[in-house]
PDB file of C-alpha atoms in Angstrom:
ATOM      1  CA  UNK I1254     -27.252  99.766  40.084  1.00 71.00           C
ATOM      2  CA  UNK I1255     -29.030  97.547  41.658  1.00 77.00           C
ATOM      3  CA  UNK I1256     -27.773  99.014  45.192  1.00 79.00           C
ATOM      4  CA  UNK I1257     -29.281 101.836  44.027  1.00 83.00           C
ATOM      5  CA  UNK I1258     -32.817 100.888  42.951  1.00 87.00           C
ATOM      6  CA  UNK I1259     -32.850  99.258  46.647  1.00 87.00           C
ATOM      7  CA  UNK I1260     -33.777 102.006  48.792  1.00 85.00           C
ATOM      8  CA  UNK I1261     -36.279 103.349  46.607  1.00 85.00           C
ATOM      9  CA  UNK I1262     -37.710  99.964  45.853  1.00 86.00           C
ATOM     10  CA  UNK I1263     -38.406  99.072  49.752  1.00 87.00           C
ATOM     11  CA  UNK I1264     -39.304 102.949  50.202  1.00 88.00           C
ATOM     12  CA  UNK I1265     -42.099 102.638  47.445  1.00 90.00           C
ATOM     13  CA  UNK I1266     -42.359  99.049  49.256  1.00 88.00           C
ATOM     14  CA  UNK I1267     -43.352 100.479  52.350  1.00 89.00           C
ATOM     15  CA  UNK I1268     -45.327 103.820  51.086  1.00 88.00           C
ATOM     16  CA  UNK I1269     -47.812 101.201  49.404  1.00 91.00           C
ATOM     17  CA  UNK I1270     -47.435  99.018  52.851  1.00 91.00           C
ATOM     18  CA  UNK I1271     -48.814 102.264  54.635  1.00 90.00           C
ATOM     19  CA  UNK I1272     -51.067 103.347  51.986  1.00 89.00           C
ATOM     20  CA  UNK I1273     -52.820 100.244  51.685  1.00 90.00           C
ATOM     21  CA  UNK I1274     -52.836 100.427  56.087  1.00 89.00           C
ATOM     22  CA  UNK I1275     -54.576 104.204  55.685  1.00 90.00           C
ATOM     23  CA  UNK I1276     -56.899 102.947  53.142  1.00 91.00           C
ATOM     24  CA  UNK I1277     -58.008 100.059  55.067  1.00 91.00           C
ATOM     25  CA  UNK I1278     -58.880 102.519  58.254  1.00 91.00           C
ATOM     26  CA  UNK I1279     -60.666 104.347  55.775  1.00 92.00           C
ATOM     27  CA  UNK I1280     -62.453 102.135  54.744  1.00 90.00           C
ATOM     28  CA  UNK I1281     -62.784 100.509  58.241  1.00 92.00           C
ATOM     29  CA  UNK I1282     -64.155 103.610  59.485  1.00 93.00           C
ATOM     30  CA  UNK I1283     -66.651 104.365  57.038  1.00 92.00           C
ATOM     31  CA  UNK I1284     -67.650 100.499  57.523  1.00 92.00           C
ATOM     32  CA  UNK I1285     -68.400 101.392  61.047  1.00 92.00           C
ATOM     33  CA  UNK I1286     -70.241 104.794  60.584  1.00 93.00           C
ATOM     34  CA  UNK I1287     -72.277 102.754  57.543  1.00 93.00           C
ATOM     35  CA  UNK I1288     -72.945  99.728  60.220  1.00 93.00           C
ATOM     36  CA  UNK I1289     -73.684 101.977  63.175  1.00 93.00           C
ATOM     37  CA  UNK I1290     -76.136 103.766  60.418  1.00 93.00           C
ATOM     38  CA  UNK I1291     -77.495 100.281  60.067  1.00 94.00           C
ATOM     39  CA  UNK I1292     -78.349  99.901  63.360  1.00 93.00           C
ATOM     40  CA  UNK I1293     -79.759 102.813  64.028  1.00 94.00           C
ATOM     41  CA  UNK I1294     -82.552 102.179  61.131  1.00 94.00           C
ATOM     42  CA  UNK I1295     -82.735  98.842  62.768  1.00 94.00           C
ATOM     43  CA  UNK I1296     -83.383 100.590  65.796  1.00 94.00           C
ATOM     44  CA  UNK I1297     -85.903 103.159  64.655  1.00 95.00           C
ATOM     45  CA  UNK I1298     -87.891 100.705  62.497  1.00 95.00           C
ATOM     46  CA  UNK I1299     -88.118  97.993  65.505  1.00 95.00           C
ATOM     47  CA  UNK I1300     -89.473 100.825  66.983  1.00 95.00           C
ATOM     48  CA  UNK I1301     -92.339 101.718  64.193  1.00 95.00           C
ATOM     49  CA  UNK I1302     -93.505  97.981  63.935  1.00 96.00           C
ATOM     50  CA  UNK I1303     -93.525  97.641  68.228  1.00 95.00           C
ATOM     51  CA  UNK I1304     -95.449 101.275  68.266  1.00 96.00           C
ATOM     52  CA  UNK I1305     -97.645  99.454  65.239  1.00 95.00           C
ATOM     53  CA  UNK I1306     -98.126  96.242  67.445  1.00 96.00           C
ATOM     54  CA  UNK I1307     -99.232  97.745  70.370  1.00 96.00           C
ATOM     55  CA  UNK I1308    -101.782 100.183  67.806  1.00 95.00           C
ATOM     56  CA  UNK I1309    -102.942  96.884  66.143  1.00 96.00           C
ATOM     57  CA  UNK I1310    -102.920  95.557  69.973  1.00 96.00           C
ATOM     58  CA  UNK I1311    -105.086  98.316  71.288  1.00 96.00           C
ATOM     59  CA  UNK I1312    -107.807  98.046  68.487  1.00 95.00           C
ATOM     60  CA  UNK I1313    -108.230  94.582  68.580  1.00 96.00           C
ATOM     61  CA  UNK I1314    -108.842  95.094  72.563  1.00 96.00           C
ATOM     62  CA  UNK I1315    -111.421  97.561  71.509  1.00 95.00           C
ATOM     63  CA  UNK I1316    -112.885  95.352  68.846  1.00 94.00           C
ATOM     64  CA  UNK I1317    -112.827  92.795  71.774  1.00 96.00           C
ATOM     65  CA  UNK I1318    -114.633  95.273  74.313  1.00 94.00           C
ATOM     66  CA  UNK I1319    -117.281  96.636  71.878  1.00 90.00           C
ATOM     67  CA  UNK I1320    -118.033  93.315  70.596  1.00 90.00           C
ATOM     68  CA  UNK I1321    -118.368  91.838  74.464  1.00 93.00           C
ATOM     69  CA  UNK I1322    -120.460  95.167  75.361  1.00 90.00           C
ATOM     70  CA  UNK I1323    -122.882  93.901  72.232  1.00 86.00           C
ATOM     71  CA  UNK I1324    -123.120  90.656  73.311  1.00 90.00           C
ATOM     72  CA  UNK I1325    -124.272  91.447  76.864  1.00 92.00           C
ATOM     73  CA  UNK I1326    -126.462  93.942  75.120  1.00 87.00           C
ATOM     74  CA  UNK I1327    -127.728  91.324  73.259  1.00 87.00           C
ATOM     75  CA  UNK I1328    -128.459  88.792  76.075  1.00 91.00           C
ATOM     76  CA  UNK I1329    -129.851  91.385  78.072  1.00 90.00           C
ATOM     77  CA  UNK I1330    -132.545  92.093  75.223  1.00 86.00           C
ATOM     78  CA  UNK I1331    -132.467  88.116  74.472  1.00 88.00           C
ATOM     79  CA  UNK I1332    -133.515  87.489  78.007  1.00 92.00           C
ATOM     80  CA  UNK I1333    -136.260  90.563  78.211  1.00 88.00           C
ATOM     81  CA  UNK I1334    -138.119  89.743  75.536  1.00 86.00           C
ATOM     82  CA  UNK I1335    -137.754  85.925  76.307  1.00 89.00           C
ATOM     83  CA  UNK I1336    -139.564  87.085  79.792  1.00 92.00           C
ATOM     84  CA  UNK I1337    -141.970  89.482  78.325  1.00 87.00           C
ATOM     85  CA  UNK I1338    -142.638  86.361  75.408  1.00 85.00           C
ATOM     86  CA  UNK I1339    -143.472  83.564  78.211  1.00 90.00           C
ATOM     87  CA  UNK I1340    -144.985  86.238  80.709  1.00 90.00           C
ATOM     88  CA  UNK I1341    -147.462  87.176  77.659  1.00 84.00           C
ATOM     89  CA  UNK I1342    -148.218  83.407  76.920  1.00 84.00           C
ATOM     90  CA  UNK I1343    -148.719  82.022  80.535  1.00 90.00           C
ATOM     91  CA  UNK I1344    -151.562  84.895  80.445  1.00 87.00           C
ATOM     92  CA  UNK I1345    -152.800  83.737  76.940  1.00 82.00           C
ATOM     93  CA  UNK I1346    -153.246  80.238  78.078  1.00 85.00           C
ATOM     94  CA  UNK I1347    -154.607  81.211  81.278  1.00 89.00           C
ATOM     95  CA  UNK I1348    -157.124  83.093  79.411  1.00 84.00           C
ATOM     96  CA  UNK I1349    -157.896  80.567  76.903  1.00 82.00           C
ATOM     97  CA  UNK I1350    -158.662  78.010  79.360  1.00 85.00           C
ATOM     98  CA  UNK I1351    -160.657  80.697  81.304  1.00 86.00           C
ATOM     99  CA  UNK I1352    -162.375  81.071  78.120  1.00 81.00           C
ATOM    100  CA  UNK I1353    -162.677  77.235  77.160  1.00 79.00           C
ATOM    101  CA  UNK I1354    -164.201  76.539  81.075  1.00 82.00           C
ATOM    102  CA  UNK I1355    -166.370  79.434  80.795  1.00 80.00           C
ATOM    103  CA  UNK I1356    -165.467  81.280  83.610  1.00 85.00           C
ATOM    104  CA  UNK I1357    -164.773  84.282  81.551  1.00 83.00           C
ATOM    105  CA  UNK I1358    -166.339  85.831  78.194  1.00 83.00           C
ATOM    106  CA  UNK I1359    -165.884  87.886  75.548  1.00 80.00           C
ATOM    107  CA  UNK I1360    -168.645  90.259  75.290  1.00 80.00           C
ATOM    108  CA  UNK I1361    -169.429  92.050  71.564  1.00 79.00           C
ATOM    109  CA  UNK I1362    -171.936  94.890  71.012  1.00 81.00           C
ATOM    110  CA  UNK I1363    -174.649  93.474  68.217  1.00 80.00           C
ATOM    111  CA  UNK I1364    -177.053  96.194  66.598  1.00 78.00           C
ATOM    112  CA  UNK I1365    -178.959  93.226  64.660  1.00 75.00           C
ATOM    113  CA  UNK I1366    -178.959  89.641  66.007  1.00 70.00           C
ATOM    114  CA  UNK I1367    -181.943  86.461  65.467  1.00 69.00           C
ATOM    115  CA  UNK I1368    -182.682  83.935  67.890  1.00 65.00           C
ATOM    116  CA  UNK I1369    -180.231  80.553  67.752  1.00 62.00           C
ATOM    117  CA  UNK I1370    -182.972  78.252  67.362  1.00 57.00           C
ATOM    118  CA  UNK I1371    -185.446  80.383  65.432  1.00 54.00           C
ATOM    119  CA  UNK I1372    -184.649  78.166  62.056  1.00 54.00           C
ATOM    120  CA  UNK I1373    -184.957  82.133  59.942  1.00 50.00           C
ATOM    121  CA  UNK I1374    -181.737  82.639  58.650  1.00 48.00           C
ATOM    122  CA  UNK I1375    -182.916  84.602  56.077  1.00 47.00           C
ATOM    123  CA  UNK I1376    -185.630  86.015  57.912  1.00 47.00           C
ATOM    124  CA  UNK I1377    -185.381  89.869  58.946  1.00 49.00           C
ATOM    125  CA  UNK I1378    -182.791  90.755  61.334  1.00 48.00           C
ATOM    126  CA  UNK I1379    -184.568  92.515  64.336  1.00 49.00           C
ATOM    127  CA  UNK I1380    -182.888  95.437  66.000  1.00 47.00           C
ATOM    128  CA  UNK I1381    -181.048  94.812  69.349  1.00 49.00           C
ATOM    129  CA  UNK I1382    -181.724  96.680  71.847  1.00 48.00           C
ATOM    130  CA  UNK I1383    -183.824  97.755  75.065  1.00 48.00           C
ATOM    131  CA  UNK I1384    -185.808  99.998  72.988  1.00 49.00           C
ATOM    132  CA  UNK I1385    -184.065 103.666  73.080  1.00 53.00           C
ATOM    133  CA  UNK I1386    -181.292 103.018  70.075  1.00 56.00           C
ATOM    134  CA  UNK I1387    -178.967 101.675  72.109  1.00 63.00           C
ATOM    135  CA  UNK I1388    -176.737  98.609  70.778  1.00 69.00           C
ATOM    136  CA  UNK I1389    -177.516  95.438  72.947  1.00 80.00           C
ATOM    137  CA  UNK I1390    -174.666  93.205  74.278  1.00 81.00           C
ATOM    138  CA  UNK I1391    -174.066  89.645  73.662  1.00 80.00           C
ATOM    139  CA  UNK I1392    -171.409  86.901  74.940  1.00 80.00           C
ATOM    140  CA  UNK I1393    -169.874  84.688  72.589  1.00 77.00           C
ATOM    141  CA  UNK I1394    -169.947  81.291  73.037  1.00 79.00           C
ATOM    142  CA  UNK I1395    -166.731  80.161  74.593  1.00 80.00           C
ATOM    143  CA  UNK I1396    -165.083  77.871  72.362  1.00 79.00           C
ATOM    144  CA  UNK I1397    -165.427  80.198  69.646  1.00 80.00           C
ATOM    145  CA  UNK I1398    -163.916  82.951  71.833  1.00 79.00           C
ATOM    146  CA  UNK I1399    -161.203  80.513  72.633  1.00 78.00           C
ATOM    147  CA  UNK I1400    -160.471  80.199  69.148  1.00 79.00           C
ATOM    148  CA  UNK I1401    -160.533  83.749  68.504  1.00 80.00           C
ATOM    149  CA  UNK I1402    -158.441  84.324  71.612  1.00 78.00           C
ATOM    150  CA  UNK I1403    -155.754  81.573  70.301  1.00 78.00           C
ATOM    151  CA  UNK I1404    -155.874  83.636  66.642  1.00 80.00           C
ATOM    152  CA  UNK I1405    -154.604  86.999  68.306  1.00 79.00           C
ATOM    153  CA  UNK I1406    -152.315  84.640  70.548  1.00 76.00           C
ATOM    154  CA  UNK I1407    -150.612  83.814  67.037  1.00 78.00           C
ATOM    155  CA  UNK I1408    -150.803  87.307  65.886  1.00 80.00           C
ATOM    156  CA  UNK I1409    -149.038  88.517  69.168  1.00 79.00           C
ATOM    157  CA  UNK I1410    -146.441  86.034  69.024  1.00 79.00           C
ATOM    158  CA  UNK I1411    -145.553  87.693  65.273  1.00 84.00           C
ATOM    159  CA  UNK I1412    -145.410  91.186  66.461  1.00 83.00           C
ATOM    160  CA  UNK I1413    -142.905  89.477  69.207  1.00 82.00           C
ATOM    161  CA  UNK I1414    -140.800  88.235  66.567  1.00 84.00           C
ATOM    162  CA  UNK I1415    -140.142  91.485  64.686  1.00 85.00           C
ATOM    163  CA  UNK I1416    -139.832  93.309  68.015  1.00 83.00           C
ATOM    164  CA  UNK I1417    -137.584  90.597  69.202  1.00 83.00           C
ATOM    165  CA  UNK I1418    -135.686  91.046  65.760  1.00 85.00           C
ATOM    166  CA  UNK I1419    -135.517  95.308  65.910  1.00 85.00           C
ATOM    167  CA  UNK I1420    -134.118  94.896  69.344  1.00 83.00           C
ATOM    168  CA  UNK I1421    -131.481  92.844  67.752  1.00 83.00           C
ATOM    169  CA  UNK I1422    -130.739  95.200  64.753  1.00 85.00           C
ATOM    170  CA  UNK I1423    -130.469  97.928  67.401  1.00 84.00           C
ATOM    171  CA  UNK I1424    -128.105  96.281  69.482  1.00 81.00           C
ATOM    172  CA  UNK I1425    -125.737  95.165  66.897  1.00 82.00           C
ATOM    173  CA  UNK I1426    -126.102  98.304  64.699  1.00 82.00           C
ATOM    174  CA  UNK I1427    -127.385 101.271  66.839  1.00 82.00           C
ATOM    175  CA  UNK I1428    -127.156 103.425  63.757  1.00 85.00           C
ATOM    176  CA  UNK I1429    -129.754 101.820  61.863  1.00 84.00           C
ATOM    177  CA  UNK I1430    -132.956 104.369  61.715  1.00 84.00           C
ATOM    178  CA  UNK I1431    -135.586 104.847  64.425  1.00 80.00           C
ATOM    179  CA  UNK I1432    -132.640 103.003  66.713  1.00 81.00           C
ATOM    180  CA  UNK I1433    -131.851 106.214  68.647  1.00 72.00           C
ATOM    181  CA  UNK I1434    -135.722 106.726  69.535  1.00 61.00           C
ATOM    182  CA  UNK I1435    -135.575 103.091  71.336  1.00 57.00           C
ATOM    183  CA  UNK I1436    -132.430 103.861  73.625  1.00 54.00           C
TER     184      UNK I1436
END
């Protein structure tokens, strides 16, 4: 009896031999379809973060660019009004001195005006004049014009700095109001 079970022993022996041998092509197949599916997702998302590196790569270069563009914009205006600041005080203290020496004056129109030495301060103011209405001129004296020369000097150099500092705002954010009247 044994004899008998034989065959069919070694015959179920070798049908689970060559089942297991079809299941493991089965399953080596689908392994391979699954890794080959693998690396094709590999493949496509390498692809999304290099196509997202060279987008991230291409702003930065324009952040780079715009920002360069601003600075030159800026030195540009830095150097202007740097030039238009020293031009304007060279001329100031040229003036002063011109002033100070004498050599020029600052003439006002007077309507009333009382000797300097007549000691009548309080005394009626008499009219100015050459006699038809007409407002007479007189020259100040020079260190007070210097002084009131130096005075709009100070003033001038103010109205630099907040030109100086809209030039600036423009530059670095041309949106900013009254900015697209200046360009």
């Amino acid at each position: 009896m044994l004899r008998a079970i034989i065959p069919y022993v070694i015959a179920a022996l070798l049908g689970a031999a060559v089942g297991a041998e079809v299941l493991h092509l089965i399953g080596a197949r689908q392994l391979a379809a699954e890794q080959a599916a693998h690396a094709k997702d590999n493949e496509q998302h390498a692809n999304d973060m290099l196509n997202v590196s060279h987008a991230a790569l291409e702003g930065e270069q324009r952040a780079i660019d715009a920002h360069n563009v601003a600075q030159a914009a800026l030195a540009a205006a830095d150097a202007a009004i740097t030039q238009e600041k020293d031009a304007h005080e060279t001329d100031n203290r040229s003036y002063r001195a011109a002033l100070a020496a004498g050599t020029e004056r600052v003439r006002v129109a007077v309507r009333n005006c009382s000797a300097a030495g007549s000691g009548n301060a309080t005394g009626p103011a008499r009219a100015a004049g050459v006699g038809d209405g007409s407002a007479a001129v007189a020259d100040l004296d020079p260190a007070v014009a210097e002084r009131v020369f130096r005075v709009a000097g100070d003033d001038q150099r103010e109205i630099d700095k907040v030109k100086a500092l809209q030039a600036y705002v423009c530059t670095v954010r041309p949106s900013t109001p009254d900015c697209e009247a200046k360009r």
